[in-house]
PDB file of C-alpha atoms in Angstrom:
ATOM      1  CA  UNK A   1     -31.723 -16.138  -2.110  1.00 54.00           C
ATOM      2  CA  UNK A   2     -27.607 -15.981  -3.198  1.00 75.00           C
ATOM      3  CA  UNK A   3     -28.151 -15.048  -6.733  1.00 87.00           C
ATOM      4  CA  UNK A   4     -24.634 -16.001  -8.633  1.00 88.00           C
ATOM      5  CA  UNK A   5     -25.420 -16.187 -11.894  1.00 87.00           C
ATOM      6  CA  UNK A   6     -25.106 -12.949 -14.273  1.00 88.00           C
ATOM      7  CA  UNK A   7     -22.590 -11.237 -12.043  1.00 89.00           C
ATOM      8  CA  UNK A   8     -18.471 -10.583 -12.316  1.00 90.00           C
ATOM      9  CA  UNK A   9     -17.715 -13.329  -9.475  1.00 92.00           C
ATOM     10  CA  UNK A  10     -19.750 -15.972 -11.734  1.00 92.00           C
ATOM     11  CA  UNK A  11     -17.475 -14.795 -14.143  1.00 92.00           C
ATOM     12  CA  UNK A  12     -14.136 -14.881 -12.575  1.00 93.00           C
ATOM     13  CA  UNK A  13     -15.354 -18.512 -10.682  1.00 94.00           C
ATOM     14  CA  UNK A  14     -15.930 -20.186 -14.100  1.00 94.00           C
ATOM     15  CA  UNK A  15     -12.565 -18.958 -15.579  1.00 94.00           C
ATOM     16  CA  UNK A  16     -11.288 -20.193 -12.600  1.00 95.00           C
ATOM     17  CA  UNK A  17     -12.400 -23.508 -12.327  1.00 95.00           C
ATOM     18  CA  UNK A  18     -11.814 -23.443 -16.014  1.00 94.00           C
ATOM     19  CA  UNK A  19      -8.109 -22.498 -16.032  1.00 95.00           C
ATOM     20  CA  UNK A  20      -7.345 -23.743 -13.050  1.00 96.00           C
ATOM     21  CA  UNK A  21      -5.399 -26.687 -14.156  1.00 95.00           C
ATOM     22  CA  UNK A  22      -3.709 -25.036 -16.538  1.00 95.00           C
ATOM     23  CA  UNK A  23      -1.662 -23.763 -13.500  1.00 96.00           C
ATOM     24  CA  UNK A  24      -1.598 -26.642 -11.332  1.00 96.00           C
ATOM     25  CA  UNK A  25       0.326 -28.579 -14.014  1.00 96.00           C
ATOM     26  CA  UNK A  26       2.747 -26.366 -14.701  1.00 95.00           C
ATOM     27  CA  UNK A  27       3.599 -25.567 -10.717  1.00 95.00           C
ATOM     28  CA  UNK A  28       3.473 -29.345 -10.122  1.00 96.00           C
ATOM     29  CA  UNK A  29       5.933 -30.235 -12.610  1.00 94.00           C
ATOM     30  CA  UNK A  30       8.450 -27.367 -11.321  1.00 93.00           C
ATOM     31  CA  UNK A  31       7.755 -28.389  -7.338  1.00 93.00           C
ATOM     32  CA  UNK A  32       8.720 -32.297  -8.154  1.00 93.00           C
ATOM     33  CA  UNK A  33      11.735 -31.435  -9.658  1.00 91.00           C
ATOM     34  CA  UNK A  34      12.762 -29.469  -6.664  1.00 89.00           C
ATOM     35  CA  UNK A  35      15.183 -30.886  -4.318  1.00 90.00           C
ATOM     36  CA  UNK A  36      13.622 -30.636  -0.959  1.00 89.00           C
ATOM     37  CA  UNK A  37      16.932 -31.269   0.949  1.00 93.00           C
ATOM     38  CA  UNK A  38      17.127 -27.535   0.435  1.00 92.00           C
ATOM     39  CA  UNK A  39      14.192 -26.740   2.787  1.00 90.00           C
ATOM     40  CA  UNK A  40      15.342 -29.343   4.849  1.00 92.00           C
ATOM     41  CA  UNK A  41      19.217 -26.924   4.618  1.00 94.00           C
ATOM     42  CA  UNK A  42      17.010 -23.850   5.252  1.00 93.00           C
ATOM     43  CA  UNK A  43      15.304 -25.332   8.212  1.00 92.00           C
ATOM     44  CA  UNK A  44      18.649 -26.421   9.516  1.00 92.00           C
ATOM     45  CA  UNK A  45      20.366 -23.175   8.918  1.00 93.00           C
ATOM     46  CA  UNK A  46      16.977 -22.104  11.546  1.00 93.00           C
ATOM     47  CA  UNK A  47      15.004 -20.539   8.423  1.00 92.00           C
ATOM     48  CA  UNK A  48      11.268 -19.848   9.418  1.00 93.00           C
ATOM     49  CA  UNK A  49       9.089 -21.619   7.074  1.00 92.00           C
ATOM     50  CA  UNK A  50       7.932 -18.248   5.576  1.00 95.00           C
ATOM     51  CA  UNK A  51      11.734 -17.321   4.746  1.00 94.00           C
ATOM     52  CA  UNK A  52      11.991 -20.892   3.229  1.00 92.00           C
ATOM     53  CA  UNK A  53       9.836 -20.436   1.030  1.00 93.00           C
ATOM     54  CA  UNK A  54      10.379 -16.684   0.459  1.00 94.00           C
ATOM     55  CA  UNK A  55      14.136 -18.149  -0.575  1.00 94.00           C
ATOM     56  CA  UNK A  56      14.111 -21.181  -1.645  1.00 93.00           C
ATOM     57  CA  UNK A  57      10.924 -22.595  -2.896  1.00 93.00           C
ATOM     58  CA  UNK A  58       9.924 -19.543  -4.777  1.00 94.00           C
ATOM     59  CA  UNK A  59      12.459 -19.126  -6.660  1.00 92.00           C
ATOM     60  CA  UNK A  60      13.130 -22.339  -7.612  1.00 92.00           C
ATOM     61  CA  UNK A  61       9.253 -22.647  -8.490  1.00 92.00           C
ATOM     62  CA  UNK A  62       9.608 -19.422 -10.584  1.00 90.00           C
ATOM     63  CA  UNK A  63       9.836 -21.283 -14.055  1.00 87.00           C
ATOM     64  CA  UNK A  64       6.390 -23.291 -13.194  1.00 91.00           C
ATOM     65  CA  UNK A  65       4.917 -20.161 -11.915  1.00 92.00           C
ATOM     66  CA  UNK A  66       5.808 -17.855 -15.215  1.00 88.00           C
ATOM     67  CA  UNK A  67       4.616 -20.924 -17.425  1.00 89.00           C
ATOM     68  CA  UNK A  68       1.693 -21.589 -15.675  1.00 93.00           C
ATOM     69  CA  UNK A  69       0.596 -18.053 -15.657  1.00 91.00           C
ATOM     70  CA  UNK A  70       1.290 -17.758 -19.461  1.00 90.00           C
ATOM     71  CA  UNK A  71      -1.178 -20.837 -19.540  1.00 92.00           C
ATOM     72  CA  UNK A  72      -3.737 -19.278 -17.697  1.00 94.00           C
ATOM     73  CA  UNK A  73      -3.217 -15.299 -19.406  1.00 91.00           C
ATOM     74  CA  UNK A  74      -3.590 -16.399 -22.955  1.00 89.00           C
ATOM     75  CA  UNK A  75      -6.651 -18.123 -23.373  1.00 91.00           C
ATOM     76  CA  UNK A  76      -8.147 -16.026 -20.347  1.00 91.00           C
ATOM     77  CA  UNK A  77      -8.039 -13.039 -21.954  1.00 89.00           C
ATOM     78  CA  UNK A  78     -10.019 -14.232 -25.061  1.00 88.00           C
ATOM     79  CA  UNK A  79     -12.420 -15.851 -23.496  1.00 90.00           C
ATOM     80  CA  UNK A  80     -15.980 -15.472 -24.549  1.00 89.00           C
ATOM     81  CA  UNK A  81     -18.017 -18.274 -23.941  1.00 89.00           C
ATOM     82  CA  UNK A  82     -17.946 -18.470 -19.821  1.00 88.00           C
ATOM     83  CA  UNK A  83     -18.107 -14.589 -19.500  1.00 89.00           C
ATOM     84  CA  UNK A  84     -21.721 -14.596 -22.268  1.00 89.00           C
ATOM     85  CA  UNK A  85     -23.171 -17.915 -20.645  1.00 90.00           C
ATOM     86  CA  UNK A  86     -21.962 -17.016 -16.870  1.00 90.00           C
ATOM     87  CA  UNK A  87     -22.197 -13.222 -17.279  1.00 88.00           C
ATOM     88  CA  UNK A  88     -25.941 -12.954 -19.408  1.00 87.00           C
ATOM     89  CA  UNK A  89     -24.132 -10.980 -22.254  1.00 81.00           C
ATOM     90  CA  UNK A  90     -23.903  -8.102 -19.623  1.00 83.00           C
ATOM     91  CA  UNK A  91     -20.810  -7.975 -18.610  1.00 82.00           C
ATOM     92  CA  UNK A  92     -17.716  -6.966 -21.109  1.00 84.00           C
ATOM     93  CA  UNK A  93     -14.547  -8.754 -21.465  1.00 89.00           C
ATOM     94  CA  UNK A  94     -12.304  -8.722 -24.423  1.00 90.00           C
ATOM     95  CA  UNK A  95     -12.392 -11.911 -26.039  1.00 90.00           C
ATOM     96  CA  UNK A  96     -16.754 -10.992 -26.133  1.00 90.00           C
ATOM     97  CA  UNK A  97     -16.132  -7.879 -27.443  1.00 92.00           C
ATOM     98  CA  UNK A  98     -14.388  -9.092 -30.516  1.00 93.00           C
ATOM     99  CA  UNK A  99     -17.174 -12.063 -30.678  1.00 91.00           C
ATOM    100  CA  UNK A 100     -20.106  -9.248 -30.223  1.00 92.00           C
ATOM    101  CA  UNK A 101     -18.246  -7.030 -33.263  1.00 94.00           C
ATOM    102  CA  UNK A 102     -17.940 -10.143 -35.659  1.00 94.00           C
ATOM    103  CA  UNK A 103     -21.229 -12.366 -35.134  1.00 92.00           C
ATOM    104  CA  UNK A 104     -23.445  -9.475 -34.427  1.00 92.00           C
ATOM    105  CA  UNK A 105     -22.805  -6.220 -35.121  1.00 94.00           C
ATOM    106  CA  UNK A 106     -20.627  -7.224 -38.246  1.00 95.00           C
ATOM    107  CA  UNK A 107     -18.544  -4.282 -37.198  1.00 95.00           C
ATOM    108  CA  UNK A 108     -15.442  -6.331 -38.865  1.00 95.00           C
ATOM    109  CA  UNK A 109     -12.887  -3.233 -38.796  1.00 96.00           C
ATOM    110  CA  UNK A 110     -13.304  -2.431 -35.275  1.00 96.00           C
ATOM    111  CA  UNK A 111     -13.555  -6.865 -34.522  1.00 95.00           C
ATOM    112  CA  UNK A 112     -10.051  -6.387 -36.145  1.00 96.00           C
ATOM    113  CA  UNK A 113      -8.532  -3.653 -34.422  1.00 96.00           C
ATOM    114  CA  UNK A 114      -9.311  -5.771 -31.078  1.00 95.00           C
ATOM    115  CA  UNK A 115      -8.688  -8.293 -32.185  1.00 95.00           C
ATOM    116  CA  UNK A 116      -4.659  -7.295 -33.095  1.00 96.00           C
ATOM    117  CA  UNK A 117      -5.004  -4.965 -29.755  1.00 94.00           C
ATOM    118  CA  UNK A 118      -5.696  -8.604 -27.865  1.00 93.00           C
ATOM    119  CA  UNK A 119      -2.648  -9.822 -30.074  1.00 94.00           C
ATOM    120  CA  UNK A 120      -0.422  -6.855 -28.895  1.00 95.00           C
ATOM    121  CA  UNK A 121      -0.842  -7.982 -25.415  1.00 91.00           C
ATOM    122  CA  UNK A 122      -0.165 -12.183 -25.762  1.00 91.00           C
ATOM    123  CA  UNK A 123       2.841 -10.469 -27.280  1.00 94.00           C
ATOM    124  CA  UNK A 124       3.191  -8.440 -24.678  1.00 93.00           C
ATOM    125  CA  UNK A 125       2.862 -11.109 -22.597  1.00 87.00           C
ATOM    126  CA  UNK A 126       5.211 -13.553 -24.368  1.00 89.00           C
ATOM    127  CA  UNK A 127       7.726 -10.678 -24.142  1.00 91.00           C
ATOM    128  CA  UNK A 128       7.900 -10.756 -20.409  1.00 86.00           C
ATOM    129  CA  UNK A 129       8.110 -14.416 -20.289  1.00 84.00           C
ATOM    130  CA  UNK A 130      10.978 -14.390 -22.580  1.00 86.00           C
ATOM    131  CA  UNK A 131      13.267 -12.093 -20.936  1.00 85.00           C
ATOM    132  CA  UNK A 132      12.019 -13.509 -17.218  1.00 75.00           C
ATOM    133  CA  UNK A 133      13.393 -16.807 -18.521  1.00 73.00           C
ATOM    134  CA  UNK A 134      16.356 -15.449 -20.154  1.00 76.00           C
ATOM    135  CA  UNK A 135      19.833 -18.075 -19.247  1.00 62.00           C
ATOM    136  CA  UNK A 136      17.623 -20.615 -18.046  1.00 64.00           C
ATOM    137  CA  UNK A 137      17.604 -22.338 -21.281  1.00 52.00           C
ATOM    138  CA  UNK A 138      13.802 -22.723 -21.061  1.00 48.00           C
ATOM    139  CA  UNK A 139      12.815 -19.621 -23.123  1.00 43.00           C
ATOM    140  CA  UNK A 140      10.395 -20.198 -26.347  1.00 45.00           C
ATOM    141  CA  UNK A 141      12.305 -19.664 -29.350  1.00 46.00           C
ATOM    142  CA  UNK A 142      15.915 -20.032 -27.398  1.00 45.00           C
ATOM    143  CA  UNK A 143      18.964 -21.427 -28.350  1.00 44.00           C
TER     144      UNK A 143
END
């Protein structure tokens, strides 16, 4: 038998099928506002379809790509529901850790300390995404 359940890649498949959307939507919405008569200028200017996209696509996907992994690293990273029911309780991720410390062990100082240590890194996170979106007038909090 293929036994799934309980183990890291039952894990990662229910975050994925979980969050998966959450980066679909975002890459959608940046691909259909692309002008594709810029492949079609790539192709003409004899561009292989991996230098196309190397040039032209990803870059101009970039914004969909850094919001859509945003989307997908924040609630990720505190998830504890699919990791406990997909993983058995065995396997440790963050967002269970800080859910073990508070419901169960009523370890509340050391819930808190994760808890503002998961924090640091959306921060972290939100950081990056700023200054990657700097002069594209899309940033959070931008003028």
């Amino acid at each position: 038998t293929f036994d799934l359940l309980y183990t890291n890649e039952a894990i990662l498949i229910g975050l994925v099928y979980s969050y998966l959307p959450f980066m679909v939507l975002p890459l959608y919405a940046s691909l259909e506002k692309m002008d594709f008569r810029l492949i079609e200028a790539a192709s003409d200017l004899y561009a292989s379809k991996w230098q196309a996209a190397r040039h032209v696509i990803i870059p101009l996907a970039k914004p969909g790509i850094i919001a859509g992994s945003l989307l997908v690293f924040i609630p990720s990273i505190g998830a504890f529901i699919a990791p406990d029911l997909l993983g058995g309780g065995k396997r440790l991720m963050l967002g269970s850790l800080i859910h073990f410390q508070f419901a169960t062990a009523r370890n509340w100082p050391f819930g808190a300390a994760v808890s503002i240590l998961l924090m640091v890194f959306v921060m972290v996170a939100l950081l990056i995404y700023n200054r990657a979106n700097k002069g594209q007038g899309v940033a959070m909090g931008g003028h």
